[in-house]
Tab-separated table of C-alpha atoms in Angstrom:
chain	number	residue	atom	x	y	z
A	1	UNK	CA	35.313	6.411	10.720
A	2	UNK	CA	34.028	3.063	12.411
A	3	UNK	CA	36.226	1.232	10.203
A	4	UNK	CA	39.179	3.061	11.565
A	5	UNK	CA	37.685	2.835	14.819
A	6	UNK	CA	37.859	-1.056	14.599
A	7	UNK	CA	41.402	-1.036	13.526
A	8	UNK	CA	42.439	0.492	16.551
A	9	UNK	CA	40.726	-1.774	18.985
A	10	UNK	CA	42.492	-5.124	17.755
A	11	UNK	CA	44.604	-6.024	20.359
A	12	UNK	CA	48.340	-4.357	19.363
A	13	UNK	CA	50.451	-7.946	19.367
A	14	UNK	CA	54.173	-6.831	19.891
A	15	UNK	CA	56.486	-8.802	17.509
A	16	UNK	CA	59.462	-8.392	19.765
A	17	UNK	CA	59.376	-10.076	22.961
A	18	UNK	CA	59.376	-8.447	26.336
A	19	UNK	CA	62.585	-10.545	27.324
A	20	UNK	CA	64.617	-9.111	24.265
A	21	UNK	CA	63.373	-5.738	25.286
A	22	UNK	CA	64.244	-6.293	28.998
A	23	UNK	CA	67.761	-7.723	27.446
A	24	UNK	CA	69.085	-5.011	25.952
A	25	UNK	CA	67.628	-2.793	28.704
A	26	UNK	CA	69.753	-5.042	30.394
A	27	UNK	CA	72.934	-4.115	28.168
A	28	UNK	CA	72.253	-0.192	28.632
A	29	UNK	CA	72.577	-0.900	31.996
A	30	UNK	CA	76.144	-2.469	31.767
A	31	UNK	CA	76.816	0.428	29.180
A	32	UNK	CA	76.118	3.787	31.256
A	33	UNK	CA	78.311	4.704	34.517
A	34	UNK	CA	77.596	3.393	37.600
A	35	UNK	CA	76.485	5.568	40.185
A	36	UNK	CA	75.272	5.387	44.006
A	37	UNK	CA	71.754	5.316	43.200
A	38	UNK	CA	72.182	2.039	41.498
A	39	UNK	CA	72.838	0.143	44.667
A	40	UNK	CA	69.813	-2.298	44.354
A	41	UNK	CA	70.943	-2.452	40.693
A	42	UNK	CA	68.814	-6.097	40.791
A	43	UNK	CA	66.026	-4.240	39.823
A	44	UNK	CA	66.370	-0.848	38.591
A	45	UNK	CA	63.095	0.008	36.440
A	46	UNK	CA	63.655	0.787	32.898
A	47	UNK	CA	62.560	4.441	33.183
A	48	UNK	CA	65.118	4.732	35.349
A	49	UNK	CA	67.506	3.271	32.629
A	50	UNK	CA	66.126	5.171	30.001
A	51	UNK	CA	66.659	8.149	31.870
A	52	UNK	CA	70.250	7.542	32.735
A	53	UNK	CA	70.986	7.070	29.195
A	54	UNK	CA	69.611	10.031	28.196
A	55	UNK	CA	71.574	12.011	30.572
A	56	UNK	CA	74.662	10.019	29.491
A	57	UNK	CA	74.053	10.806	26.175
A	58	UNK	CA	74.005	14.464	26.273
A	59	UNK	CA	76.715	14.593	28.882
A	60	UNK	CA	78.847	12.695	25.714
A	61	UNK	CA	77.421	15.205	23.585
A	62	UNK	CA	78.536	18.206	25.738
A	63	UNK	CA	81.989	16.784	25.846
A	64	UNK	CA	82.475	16.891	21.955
A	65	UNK	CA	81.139	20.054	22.385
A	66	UNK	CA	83.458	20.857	24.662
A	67	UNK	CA	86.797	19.514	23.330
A	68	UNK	CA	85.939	20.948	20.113
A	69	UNK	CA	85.931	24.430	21.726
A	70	UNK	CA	89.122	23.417	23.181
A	71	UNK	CA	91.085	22.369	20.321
A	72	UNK	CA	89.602	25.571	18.556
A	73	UNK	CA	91.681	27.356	21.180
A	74	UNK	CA	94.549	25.618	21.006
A	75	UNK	CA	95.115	25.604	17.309
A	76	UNK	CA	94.405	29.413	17.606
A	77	UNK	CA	97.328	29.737	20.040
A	78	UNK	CA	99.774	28.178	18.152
A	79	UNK	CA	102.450	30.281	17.297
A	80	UNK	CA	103.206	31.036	13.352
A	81	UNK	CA	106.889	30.391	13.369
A	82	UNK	CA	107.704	26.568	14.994
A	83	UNK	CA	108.378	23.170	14.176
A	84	UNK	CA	105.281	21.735	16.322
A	85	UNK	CA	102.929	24.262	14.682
A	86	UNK	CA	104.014	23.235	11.256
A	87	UNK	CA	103.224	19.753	12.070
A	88	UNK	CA	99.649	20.357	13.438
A	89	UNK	CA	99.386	22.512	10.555
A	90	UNK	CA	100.677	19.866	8.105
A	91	UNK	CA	98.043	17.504	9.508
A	92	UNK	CA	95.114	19.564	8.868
A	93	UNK	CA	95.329	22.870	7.777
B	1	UNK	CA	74.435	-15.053	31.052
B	2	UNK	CA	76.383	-15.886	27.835
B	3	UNK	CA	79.900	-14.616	29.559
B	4	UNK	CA	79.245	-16.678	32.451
B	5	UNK	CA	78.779	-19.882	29.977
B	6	UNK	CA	81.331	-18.548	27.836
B	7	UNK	CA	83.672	-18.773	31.035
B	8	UNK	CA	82.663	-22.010	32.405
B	9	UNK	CA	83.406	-23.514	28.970
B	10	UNK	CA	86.917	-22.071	28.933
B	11	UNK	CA	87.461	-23.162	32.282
B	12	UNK	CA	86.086	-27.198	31.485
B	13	UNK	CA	88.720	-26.566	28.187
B	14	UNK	CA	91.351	-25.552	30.722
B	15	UNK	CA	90.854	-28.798	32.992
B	16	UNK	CA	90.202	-31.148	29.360
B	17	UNK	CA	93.650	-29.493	28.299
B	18	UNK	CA	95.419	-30.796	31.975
B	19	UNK	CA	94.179	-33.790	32.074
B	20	UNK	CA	95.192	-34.296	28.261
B	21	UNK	CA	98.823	-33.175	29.059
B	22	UNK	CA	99.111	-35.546	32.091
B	23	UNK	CA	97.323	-38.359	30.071
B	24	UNK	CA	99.979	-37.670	27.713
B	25	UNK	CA	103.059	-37.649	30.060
B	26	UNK	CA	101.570	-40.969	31.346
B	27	UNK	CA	101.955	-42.699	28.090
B	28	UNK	CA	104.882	-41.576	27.055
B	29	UNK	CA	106.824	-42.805	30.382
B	30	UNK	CA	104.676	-46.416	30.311
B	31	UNK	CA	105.404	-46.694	26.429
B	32	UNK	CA	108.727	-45.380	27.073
B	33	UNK	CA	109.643	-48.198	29.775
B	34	UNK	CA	109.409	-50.818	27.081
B	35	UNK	CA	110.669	-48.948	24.266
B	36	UNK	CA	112.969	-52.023	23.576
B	37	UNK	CA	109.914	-53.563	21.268
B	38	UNK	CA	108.373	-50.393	20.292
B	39	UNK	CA	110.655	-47.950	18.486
B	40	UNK	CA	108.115	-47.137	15.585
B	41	UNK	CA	105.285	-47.107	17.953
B	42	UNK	CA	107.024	-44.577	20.282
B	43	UNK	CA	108.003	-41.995	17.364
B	44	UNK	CA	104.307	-42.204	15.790
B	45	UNK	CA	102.500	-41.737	19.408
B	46	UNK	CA	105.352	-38.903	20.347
B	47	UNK	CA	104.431	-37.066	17.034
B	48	UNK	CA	100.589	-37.581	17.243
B	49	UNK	CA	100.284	-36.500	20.728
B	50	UNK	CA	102.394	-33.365	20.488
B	51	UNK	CA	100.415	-32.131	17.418
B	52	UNK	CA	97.426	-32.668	18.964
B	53	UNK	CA	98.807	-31.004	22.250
B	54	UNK	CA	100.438	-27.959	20.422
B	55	UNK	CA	96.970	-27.736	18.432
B	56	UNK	CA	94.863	-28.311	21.763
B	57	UNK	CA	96.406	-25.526	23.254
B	58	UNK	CA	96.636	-23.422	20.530
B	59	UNK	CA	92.686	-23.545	20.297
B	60	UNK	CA	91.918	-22.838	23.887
B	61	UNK	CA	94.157	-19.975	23.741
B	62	UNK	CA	92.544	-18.697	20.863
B	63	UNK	CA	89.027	-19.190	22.313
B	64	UNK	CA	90.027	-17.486	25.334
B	65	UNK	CA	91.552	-14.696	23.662
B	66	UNK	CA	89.933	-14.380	21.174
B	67	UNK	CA	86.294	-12.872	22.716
B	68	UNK	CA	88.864	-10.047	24.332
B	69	UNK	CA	90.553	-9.468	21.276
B	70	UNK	CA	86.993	-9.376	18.989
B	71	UNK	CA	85.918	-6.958	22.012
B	72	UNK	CA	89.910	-4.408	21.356
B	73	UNK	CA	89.803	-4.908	17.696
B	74	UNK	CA	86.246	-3.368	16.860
B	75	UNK	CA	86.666	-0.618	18.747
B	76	UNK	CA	90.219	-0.131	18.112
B	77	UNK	CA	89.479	-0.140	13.955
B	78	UNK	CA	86.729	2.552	14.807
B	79	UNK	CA	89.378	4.527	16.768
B	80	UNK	CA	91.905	4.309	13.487
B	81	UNK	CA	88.745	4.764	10.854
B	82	UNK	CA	87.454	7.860	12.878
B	83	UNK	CA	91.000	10.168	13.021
B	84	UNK	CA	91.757	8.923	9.561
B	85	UNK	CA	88.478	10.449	8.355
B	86	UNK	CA	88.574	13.179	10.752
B	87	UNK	CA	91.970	14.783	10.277
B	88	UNK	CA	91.012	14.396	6.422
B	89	UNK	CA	87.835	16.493	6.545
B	90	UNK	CA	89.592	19.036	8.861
B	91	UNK	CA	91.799	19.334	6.260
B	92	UNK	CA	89.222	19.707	3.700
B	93	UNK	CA	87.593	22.866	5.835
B	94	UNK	CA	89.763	24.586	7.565
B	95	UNK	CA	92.270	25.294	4.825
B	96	UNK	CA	89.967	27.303	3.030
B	97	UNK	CA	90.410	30.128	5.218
B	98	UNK	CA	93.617	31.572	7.423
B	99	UNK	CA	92.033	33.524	9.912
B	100	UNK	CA	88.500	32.102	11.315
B	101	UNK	CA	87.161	33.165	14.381
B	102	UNK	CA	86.952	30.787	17.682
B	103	UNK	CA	83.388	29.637	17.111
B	104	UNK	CA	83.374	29.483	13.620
B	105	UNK	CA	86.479	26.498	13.855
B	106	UNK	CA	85.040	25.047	17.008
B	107	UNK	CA	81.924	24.474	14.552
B	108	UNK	CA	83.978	23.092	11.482
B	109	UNK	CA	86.005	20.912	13.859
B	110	UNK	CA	82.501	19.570	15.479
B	111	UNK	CA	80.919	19.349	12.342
B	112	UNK	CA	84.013	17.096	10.699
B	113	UNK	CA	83.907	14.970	13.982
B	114	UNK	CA	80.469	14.223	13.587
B	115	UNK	CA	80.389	13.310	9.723
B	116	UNK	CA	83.846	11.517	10.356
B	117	UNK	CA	82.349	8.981	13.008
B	118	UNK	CA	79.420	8.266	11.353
B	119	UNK	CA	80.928	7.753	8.078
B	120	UNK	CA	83.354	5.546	9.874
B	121	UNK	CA	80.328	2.958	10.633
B	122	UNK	CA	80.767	2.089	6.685
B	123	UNK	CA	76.720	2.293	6.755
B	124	UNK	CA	76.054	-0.492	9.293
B	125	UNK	CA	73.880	1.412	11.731
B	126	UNK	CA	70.779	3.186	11.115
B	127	UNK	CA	71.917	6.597	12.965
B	128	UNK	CA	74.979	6.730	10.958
B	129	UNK	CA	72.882	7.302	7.958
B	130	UNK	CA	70.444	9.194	9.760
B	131	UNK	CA	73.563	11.738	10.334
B	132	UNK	CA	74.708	11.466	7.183
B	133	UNK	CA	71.909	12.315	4.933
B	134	UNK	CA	71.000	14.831	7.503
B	135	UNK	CA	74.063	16.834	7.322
B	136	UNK	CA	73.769	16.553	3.426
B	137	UNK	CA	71.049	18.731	3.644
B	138	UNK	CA	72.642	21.571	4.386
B	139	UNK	CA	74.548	22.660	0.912
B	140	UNK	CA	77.847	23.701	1.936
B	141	UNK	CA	78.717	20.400	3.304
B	142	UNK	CA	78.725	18.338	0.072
B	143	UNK	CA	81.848	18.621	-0.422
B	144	UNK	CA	83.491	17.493	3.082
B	145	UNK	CA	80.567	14.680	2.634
B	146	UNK	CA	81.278	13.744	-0.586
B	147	UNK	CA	84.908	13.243	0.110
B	148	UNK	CA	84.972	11.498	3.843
B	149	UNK	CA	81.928	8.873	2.773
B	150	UNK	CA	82.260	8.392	-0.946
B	151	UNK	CA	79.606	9.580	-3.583
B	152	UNK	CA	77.452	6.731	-2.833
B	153	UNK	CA	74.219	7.623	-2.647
B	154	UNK	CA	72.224	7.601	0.737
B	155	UNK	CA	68.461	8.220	-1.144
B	156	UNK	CA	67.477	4.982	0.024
B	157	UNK	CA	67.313	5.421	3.558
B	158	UNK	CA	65.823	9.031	4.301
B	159	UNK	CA	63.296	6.970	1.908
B	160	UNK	CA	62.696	4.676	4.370
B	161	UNK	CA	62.870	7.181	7.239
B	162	UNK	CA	59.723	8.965	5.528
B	163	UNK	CA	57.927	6.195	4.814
B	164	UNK	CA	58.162	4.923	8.644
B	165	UNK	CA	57.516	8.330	9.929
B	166	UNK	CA	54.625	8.069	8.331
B	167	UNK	CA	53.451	5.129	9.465
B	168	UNK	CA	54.434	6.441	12.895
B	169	UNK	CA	51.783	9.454	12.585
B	170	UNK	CA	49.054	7.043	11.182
B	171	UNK	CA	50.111	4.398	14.599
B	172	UNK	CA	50.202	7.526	16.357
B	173	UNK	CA	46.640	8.692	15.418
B	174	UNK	CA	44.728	5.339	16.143
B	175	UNK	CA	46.715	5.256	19.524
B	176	UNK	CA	44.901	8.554	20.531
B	177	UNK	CA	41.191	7.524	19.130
B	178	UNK	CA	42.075	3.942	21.815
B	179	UNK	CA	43.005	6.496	24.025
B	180	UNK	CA	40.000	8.535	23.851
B	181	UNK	CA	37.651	5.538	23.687
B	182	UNK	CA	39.385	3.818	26.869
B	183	UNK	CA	39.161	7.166	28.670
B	184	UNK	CA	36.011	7.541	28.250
B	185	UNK	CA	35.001	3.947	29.695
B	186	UNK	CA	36.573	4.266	33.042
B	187	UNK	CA	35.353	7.688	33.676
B	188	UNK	CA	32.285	5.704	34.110
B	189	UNK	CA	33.531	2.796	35.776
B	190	UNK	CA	35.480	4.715	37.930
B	191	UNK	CA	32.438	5.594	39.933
B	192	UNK	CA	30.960	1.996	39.871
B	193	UNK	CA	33.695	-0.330	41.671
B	194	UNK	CA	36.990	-1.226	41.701
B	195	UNK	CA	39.442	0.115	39.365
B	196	UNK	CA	40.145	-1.904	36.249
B	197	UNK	CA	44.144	-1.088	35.992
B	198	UNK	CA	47.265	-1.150	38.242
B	199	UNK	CA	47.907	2.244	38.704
B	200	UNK	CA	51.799	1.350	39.097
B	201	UNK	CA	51.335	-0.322	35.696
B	202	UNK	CA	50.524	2.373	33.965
B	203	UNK	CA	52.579	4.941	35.612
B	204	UNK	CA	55.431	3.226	35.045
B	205	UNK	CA	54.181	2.853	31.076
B	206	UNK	CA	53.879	6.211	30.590
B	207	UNK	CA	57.244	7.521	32.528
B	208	UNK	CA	59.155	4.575	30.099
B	209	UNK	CA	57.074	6.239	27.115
B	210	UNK	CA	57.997	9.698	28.403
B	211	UNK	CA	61.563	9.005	28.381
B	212	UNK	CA	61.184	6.835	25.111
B	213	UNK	CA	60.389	10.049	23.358
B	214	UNK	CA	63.438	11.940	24.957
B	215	UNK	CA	65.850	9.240	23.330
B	216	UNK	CA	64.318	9.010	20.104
B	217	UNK	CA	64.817	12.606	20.136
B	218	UNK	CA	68.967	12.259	21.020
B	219	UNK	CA	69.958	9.337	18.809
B	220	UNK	CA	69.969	10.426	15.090
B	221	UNK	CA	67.335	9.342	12.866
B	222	UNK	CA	65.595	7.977	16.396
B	223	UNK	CA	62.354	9.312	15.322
B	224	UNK	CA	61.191	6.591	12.887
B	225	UNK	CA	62.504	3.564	14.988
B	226	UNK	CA	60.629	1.387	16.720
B	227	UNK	CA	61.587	0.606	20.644
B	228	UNK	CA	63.466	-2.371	20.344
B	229	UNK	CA	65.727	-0.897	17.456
B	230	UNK	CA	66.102	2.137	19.393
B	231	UNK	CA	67.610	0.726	21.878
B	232	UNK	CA	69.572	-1.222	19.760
B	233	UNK	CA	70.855	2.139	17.998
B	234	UNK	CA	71.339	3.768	21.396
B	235	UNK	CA	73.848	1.139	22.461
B	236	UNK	CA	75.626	1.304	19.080
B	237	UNK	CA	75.717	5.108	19.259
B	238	UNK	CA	77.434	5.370	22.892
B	239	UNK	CA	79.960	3.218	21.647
B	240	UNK	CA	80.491	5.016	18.869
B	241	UNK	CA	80.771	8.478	21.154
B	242	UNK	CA	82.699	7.027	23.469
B	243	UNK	CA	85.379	6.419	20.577
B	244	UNK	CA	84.493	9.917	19.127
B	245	UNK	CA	85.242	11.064	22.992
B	246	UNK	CA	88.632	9.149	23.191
B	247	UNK	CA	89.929	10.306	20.202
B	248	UNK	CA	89.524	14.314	20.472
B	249	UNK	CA	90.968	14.237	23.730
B	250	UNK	CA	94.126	12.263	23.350
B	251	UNK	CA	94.479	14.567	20.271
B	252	UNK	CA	93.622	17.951	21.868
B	253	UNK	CA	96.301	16.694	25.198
B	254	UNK	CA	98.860	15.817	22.619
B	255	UNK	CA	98.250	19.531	20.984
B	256	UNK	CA	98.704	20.840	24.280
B	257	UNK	CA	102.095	19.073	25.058
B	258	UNK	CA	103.025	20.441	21.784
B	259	UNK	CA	102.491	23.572	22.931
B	260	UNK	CA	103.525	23.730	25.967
B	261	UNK	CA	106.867	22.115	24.625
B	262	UNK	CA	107.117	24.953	22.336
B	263	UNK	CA	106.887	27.582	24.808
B	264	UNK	CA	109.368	26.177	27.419
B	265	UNK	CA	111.973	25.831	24.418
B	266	UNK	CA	111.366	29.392	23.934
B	267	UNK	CA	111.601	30.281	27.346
B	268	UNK	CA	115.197	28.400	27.261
């Protein structure tokens, strides 16, 4: 228990620099869209980036989601007897 | 800061380039004015100096272009690896069955999407083969794996994954007990003077921690990274969405214009 306890108080060194952290922070930045809030986009804290790209991420997410529903629709709709269904259905059915 | 000195190094190639051109010009009108004792001087110095122009040039352009076309290509290969992969698998799955109900296809059609961009990555990233080996958990999808990635065998990094994870619980653990035991020092302290910490400081920590944990929950396989390469995975993975994104929708518009084309002839 005390040994464990001593473990944990040495001082946790990070490997990886703050800079090359604050870099790629950096690079998310560039990455997400730009929005009004990000007017003093000098400093914008990385919560605040981390939180973007969260958002951004499941806003891509919901898109698949969405254009998957969509093209489930469509391909549902086709009609049986035409030229253009037989080529959507030659390419994946 | 490396576009702006990639720039400024184009540009001082640019000027080099000019200045070698007009240099060049220069000669070849002062050697040309007394070409009367010269002849085999003249041909050797026209030849030199245009190879080394043509070959000048042909490098700047190269170097200029070539960071936009690195940038087109990757992306563009990803594009062309993706709908390869992804019209494959969809025809793998849905020509099982005729009739299939809305939500049934939309979730085949996701499902291929998802398997066909990852497997696109050629095993590169770490949440490509965080996806993969987590959809081959599920049973039925061996065979739409099996086909779109190849029957290599991912064992060796959902080995990986569960060693880290564990070392993640044990880190975890310890972080708590330093917690608990730095807790427990300023409760006392706090009564006695000044406060120890920035308060800022360690709000700001713990909202960057807070949302930490929300992305390692988002990117696949983010559970058993460390920050930096989950950052590094995050960046990867928008791409790689943004592609996915592209993709589906040109194909679902073009669907649509097919369609819609259909109908009108119809209507005619």
């Amino acid at each position: 228990m005390s040994s464990r306890r001593s473990r944990s108080r040495q001082p946790r060194v990070s490997r990886i620099s703050d800079d090359q952290i604050a870099g790629l922070v950096s690079k998310l930045q560039q990455l997400i869209p730009h929005n009004i809030h990000t007017t003093h986009s000098d400093k914008v804290s990385a919560s605040r980036v981390l939180q973007e790209t969260c958002n951004y991420i499941r806003s891509l997410h919901r898109e698949v989601d969405d254009l998957s529903e969509r093209l489930s629709e469509l391909l549902q709709s086709t009609d049986t007897n035409s030229a253009e269904a037989d080529i959507i259905r030659s390419l994946f059915m | 800061d490396k576009k702006q000195i990639n720039k400024a190094f184009n540009s001082i190639l640019i000027l080099l380039n000019s200045f070698f051109h007009s240099f060049i010009f220069y000669c070849y009108s002062f050697v040309a004015s007394q070409h009367h004792h010269h002849h085999h001087f003249i041909s050797f110095f026209h030849f030199y100096t245009s190879h080394g122009y043509i070959t000048f040039n042909l490098l700047i352009s190269s170097r200029i272009e070539g960071n936009i076309y690195k940038m087109h290509t990757s992306s563009s290969n990803l594009k062309r690896e993706f709908l390869k992969k992804w019209v494959r698998g969809l025809q793998i799955c849905c020509s099982s069955k005729k009739e299939m109900d809305l939500q049934e296809r939309k979730k085949k059609i996701k499902l291929c999407a998802d398997i066909a961009l990852a497997s696109a990555k050629n095993a590169t990233t770490s949440w490509s083969n965080a996806l993969i080996s987590e959809a081959k958990k599920d049973g039925e999808n061996a065979i739409l794996v099996d086909n779109l990635v190849g029957p290599e065998s991912y064992f060796e990094p959902t080995k990986t994954a569960h060693r880290t994870t564990g070392n993640c619980h044990r880190r975890v653990r310890s972080k708590k007990i330093l917690k608990k035991s730095c807790n427990v020092g300023q409760r006392f302290k706090k009564k006695m003077g000044p406060p120890r910490f920035d308060l800022a400081t360690y709000v700001a920590k713990r909202l960057v921690k807070k949302r930490t944990q929300v992305l390692k929950r988002l990117v696949p396989g983010g559970e058993a990274m460390d920050e930096f390469s989950l950052i590094k995975e995050a960046l990867d993975y928008i791409l790689s969405l943004r592609v996915q994104v592209d993709v589906m929708r040109s194909f679902a518009n073009a669907t649509e214009l097919l369609n819609q084309s259909h109908v009108s002839s119809i209507v005619d």
